[in-house]
mmCIF file of N, CA and C in Angstrom:
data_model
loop_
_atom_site.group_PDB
_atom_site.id
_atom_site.type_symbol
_atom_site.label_atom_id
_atom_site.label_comp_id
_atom_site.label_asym_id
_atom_site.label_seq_id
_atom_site.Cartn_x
_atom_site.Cartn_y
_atom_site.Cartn_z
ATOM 1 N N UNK A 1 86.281 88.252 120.904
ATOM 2 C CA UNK A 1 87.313 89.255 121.073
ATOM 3 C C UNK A 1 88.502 88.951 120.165
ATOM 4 N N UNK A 2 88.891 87.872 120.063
ATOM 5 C CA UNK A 2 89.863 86.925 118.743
ATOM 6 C C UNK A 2 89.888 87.962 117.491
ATOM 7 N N UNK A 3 88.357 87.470 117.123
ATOM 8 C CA UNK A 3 88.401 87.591 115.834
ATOM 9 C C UNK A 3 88.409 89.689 115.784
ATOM 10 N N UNK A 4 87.669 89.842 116.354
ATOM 11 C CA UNK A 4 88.247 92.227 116.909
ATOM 12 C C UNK A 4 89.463 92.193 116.329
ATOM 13 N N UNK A 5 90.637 91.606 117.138
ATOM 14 C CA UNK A 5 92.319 91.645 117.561
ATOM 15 C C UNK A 5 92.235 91.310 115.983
ATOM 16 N N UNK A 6 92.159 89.790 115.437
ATOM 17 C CA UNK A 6 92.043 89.683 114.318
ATOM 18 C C UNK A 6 92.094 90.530 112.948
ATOM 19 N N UNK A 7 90.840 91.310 112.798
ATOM 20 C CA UNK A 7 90.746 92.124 112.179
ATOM 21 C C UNK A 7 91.648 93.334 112.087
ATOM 22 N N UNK A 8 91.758 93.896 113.615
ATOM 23 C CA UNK A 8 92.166 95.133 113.912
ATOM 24 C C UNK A 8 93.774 95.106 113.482
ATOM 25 N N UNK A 9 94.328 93.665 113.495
ATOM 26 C CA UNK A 9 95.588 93.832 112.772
ATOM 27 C C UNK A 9 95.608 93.720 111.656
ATOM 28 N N UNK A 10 94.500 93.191 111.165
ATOM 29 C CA UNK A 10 94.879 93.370 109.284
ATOM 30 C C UNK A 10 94.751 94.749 108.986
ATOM 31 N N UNK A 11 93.489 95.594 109.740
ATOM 32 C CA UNK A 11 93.609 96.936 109.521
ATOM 33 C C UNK A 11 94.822 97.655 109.481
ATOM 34 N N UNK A 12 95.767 97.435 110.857
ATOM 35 C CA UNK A 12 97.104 97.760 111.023
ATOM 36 C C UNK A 12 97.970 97.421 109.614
ATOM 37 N N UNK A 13 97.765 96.205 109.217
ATOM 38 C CA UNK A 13 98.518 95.716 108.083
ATOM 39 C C UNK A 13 98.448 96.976 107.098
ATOM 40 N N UNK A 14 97.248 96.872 106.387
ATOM 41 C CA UNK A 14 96.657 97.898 105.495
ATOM 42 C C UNK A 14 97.161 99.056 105.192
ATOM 43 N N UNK A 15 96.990 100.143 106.666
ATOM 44 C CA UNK A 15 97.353 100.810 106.918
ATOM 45 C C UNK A 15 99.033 101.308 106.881
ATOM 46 N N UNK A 16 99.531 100.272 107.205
ATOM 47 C CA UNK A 16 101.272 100.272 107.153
ATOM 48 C C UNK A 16 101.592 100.636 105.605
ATOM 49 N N UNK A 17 100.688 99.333 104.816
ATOM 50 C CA UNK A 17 100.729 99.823 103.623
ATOM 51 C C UNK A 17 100.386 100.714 102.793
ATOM 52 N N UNK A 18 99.904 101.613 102.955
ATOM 53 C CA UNK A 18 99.476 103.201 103.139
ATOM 54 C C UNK A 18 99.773 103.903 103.100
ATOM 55 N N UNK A 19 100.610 103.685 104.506
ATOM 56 C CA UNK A 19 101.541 104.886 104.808
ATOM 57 C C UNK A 19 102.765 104.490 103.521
ATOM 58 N N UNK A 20 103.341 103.497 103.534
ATOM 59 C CA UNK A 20 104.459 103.084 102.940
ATOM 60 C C UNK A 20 104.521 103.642 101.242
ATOM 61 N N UNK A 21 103.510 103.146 100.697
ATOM 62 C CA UNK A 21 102.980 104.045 99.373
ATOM 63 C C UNK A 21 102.616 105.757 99.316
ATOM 64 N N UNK A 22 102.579 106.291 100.498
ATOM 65 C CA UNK A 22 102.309 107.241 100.350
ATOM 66 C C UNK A 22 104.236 107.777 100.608
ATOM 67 N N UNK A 23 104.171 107.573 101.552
ATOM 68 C CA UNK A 23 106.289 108.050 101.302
ATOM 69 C C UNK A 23 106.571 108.149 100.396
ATOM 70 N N UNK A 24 106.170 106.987 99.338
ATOM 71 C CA UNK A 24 106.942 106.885 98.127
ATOM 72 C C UNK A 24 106.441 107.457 97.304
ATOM 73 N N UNK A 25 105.530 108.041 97.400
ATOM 74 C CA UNK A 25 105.003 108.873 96.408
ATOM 75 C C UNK A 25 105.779 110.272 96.794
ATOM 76 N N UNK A 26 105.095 110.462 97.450
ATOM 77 C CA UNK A 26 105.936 112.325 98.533
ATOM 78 C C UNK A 26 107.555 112.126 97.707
ATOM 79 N N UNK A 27 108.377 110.963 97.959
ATOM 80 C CA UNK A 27 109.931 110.978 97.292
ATOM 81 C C UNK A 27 109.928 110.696 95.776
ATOM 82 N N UNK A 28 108.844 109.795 95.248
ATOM 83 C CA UNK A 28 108.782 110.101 94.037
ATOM 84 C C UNK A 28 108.368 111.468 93.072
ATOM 85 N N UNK A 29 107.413 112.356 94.280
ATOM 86 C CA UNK A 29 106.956 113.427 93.273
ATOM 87 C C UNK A 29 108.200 114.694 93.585
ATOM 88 N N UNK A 30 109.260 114.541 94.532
ATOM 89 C CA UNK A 30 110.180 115.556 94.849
ATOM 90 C C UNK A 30 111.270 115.265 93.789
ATOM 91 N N UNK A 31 111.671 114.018 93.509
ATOM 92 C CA UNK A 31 112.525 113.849 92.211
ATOM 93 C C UNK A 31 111.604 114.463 91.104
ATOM 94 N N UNK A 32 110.412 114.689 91.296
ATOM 95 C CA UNK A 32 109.794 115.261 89.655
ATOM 96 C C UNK A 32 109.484 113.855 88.647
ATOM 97 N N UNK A 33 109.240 112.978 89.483
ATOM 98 C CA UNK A 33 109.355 111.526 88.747
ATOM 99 C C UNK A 33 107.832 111.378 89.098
ATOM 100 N N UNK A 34 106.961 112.187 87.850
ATOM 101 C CA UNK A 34 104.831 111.749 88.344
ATOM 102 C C UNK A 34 104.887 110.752 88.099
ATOM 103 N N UNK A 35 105.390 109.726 87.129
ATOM 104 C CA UNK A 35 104.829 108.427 86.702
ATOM 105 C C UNK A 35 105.321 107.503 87.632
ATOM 106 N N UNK A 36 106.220 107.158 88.551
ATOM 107 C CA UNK A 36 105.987 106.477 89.812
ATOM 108 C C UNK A 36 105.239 106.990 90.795
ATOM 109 N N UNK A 37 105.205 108.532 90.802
ATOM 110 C CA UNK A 37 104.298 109.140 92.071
ATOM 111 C C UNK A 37 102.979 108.645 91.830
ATOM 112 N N UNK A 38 102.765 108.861 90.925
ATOM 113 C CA UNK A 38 101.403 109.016 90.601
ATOM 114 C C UNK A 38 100.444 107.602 90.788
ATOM 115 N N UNK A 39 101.484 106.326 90.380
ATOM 116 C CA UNK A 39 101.161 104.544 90.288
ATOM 117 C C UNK A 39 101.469 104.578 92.097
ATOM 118 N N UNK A 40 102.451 105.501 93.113
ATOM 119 C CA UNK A 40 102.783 104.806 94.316
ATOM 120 C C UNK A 40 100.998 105.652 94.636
ATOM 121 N N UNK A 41 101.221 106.840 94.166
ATOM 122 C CA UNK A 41 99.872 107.509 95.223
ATOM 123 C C UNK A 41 98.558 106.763 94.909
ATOM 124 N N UNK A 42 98.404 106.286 93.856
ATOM 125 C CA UNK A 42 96.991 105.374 93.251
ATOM 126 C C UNK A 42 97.107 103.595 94.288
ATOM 127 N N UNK A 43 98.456 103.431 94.578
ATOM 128 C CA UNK A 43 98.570 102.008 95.374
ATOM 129 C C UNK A 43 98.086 102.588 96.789
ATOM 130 N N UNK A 44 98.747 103.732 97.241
ATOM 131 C CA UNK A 44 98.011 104.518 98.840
ATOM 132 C C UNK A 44 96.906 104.242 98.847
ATOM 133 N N UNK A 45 95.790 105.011 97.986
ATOM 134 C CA UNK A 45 94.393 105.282 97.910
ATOM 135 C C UNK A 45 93.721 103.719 97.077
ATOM 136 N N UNK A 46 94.373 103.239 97.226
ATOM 137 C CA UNK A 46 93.951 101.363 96.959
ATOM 138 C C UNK A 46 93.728 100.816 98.593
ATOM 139 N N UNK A 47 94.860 100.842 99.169
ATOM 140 C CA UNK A 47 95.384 100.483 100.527
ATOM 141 C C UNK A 47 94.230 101.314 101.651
ATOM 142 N N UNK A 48 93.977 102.216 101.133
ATOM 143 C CA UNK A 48 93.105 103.190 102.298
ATOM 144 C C UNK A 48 91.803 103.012 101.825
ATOM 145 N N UNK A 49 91.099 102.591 100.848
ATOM 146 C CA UNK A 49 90.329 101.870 100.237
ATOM 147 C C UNK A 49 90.393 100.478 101.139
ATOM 148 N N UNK A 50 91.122 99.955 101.378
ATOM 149 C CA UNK A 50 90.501 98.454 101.838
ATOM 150 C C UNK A 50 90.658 98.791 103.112
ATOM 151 N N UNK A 51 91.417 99.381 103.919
ATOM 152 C CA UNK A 51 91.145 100.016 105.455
ATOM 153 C C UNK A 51 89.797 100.797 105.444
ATOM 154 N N UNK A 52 89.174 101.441 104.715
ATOM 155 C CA UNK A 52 87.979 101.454 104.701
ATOM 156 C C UNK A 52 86.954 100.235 105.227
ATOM 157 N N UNK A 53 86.808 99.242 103.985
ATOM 158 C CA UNK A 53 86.146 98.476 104.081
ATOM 159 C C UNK A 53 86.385 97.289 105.246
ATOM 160 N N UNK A 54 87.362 97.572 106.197
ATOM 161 C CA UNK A 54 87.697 96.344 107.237
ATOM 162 C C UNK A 54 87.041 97.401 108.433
ATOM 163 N N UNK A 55 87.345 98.328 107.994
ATOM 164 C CA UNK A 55 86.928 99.508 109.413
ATOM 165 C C UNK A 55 85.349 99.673 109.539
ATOM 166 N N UNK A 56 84.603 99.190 107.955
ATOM 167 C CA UNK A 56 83.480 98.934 108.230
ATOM 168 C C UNK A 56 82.666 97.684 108.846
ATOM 169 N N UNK A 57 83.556 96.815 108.340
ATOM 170 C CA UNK A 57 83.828 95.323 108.716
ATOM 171 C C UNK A 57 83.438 95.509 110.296
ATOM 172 N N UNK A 58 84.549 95.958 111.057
ATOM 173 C CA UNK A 58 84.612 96.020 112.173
ATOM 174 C C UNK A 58 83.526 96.696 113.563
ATOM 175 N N UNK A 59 83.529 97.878 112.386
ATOM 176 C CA UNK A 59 81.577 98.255 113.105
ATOM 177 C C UNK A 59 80.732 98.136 112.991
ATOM 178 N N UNK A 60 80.666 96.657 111.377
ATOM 179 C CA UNK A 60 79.365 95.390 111.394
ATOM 180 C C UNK A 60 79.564 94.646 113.034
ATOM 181 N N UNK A 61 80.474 94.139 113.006
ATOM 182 C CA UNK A 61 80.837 93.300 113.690
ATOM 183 C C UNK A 61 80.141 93.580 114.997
ATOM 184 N N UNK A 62 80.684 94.376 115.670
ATOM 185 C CA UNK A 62 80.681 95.108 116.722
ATOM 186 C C UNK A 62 79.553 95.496 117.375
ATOM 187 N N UNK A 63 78.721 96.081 116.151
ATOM 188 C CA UNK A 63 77.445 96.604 116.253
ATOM 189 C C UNK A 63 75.868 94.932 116.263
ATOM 190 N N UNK A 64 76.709 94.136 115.430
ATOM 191 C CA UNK A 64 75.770 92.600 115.433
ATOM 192 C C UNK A 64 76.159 92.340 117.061
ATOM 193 N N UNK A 65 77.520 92.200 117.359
ATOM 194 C CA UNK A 65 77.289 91.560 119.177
ATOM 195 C C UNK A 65 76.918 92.019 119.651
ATOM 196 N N UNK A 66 76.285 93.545 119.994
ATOM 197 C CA UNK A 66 75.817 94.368 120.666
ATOM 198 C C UNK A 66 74.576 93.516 120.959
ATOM 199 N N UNK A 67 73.699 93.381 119.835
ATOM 200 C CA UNK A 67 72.595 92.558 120.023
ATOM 201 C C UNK A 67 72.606 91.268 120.118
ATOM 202 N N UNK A 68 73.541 90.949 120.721
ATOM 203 C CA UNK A 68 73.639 89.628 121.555
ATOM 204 C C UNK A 68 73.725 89.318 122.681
ATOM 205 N N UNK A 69 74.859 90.151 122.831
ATOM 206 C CA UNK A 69 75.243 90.557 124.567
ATOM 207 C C UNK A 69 76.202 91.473 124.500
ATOM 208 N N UNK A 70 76.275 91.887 125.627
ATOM 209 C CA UNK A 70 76.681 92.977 126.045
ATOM 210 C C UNK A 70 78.599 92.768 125.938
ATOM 211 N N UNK A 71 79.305 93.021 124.595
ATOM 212 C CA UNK A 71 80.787 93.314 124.839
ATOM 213 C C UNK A 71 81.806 93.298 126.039
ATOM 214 N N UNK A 72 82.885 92.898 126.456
ATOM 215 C CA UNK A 72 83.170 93.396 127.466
ATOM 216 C C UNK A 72 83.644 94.723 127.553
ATOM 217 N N UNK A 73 84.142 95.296 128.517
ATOM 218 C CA UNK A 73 84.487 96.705 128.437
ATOM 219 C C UNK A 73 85.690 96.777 127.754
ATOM 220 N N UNK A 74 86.686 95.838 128.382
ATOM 221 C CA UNK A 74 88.022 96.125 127.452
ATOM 222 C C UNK A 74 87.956 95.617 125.930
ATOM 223 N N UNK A 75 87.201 94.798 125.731
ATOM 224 C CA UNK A 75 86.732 94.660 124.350
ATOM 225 C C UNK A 75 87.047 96.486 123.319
ATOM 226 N N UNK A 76 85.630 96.761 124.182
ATOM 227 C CA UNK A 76 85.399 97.795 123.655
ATOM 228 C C UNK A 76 86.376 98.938 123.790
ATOM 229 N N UNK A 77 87.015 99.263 125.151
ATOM 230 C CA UNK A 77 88.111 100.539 124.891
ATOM 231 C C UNK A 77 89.412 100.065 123.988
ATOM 232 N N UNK A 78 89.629 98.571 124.025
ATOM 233 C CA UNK A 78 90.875 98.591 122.713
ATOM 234 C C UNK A 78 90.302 98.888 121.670
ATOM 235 N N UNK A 79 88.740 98.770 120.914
ATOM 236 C CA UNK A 79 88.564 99.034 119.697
ATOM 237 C C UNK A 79 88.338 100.320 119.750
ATOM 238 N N UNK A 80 87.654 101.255 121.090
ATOM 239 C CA UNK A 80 88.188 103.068 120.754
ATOM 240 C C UNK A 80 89.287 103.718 121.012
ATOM 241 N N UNK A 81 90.593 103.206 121.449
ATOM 242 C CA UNK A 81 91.911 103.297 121.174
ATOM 243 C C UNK A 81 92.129 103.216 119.564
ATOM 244 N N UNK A 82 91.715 101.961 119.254
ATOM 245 C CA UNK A 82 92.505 101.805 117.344
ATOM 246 C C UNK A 82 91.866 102.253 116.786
ATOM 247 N N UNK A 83 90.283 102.721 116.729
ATOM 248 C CA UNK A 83 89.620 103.932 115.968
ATOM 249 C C UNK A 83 90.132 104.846 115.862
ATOM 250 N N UNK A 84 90.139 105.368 116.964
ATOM 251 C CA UNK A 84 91.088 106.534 116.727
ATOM 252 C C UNK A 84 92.197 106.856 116.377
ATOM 253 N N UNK A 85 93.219 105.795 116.342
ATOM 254 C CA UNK A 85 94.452 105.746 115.511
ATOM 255 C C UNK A 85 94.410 105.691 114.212
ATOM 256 N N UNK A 86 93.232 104.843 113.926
ATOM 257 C CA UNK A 86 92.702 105.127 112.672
ATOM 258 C C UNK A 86 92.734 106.128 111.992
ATOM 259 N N UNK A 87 91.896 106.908 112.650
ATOM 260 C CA UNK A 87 91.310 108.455 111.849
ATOM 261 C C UNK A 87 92.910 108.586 111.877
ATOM 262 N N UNK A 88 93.285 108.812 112.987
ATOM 263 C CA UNK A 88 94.957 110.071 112.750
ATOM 264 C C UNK A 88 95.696 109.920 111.652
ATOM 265 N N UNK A 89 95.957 108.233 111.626
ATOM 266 C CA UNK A 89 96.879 107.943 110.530
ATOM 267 C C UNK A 89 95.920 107.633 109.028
ATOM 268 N N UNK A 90 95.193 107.407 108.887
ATOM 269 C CA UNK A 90 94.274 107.634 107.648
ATOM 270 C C UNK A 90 94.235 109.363 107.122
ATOM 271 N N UNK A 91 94.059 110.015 108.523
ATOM 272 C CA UNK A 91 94.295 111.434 107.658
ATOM 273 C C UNK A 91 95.402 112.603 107.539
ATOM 274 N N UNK A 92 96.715 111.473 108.128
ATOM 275 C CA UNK A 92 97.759 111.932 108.229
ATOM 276 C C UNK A 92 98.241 111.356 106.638
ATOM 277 N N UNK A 93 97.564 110.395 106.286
ATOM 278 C CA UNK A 93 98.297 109.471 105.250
ATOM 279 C C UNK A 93 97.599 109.863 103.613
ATOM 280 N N UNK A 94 96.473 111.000 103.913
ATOM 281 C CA UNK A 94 95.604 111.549 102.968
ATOM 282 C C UNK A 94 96.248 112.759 102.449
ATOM 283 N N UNK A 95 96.853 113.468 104.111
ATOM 284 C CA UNK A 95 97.533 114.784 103.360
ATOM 285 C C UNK A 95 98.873 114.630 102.942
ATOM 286 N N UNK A 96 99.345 113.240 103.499
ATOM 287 C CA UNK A 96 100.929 113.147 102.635
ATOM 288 C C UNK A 96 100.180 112.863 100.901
ATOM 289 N N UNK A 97 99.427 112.595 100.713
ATOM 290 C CA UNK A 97 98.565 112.427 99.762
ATOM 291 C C UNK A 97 98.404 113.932 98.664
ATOM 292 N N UNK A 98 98.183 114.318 99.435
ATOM 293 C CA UNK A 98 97.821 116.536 98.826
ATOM 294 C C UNK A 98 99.297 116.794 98.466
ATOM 295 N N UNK A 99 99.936 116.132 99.063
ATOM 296 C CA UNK A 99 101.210 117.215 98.494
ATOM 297 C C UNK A 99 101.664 117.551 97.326
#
């Protein structure tokens, strides 16, 4: 369960950073300034790129203990709590992305 929590905050990490590059893009492209927008929005979609790959990480993980033994329950509802925070802010952080 350690190493879940573990992960699930670097995801958090990631993610922060994400969002944070994506702001700065949204305020860089309203000054009309593409050449920071454009380097902050390429650092976003770097950042959501490796929240990808931990989020897959995490349903290796998850999916190997299964066939070991049986998870506990709260195991499992904190990791479908932060999934789903996942999606929201991954595709909240895609369309600050579109703008």
């Amino acid at each position: 369960m350690y190493y879940i929590k573990e992960i699930i905050d670097q995801l958090d990490e990631e993610i922060d950073g994400a969002k944070k590059y994506a702001e700065r893009y949204v305020k860089y492209k309203a000054k009309n300034n593409m050449q920071w927008a454009n380097r902050f929005k390429e650092m976003a979609n770097d950042e959501i790129k490796h929240c990808n790959y931990i989020h897959e990480l995490v349903v290796f993980f998850i999916e190997e203990l299964k066939k070991i033994y049986s998870p506990p329950a709260e195991m499992l509802e904190k990791w479908e709590h932060e999934h789903k925070e996942y999606v929201e802010k991954v595709a909240w952080i895609k369309q600050m992305l579109t703008m």
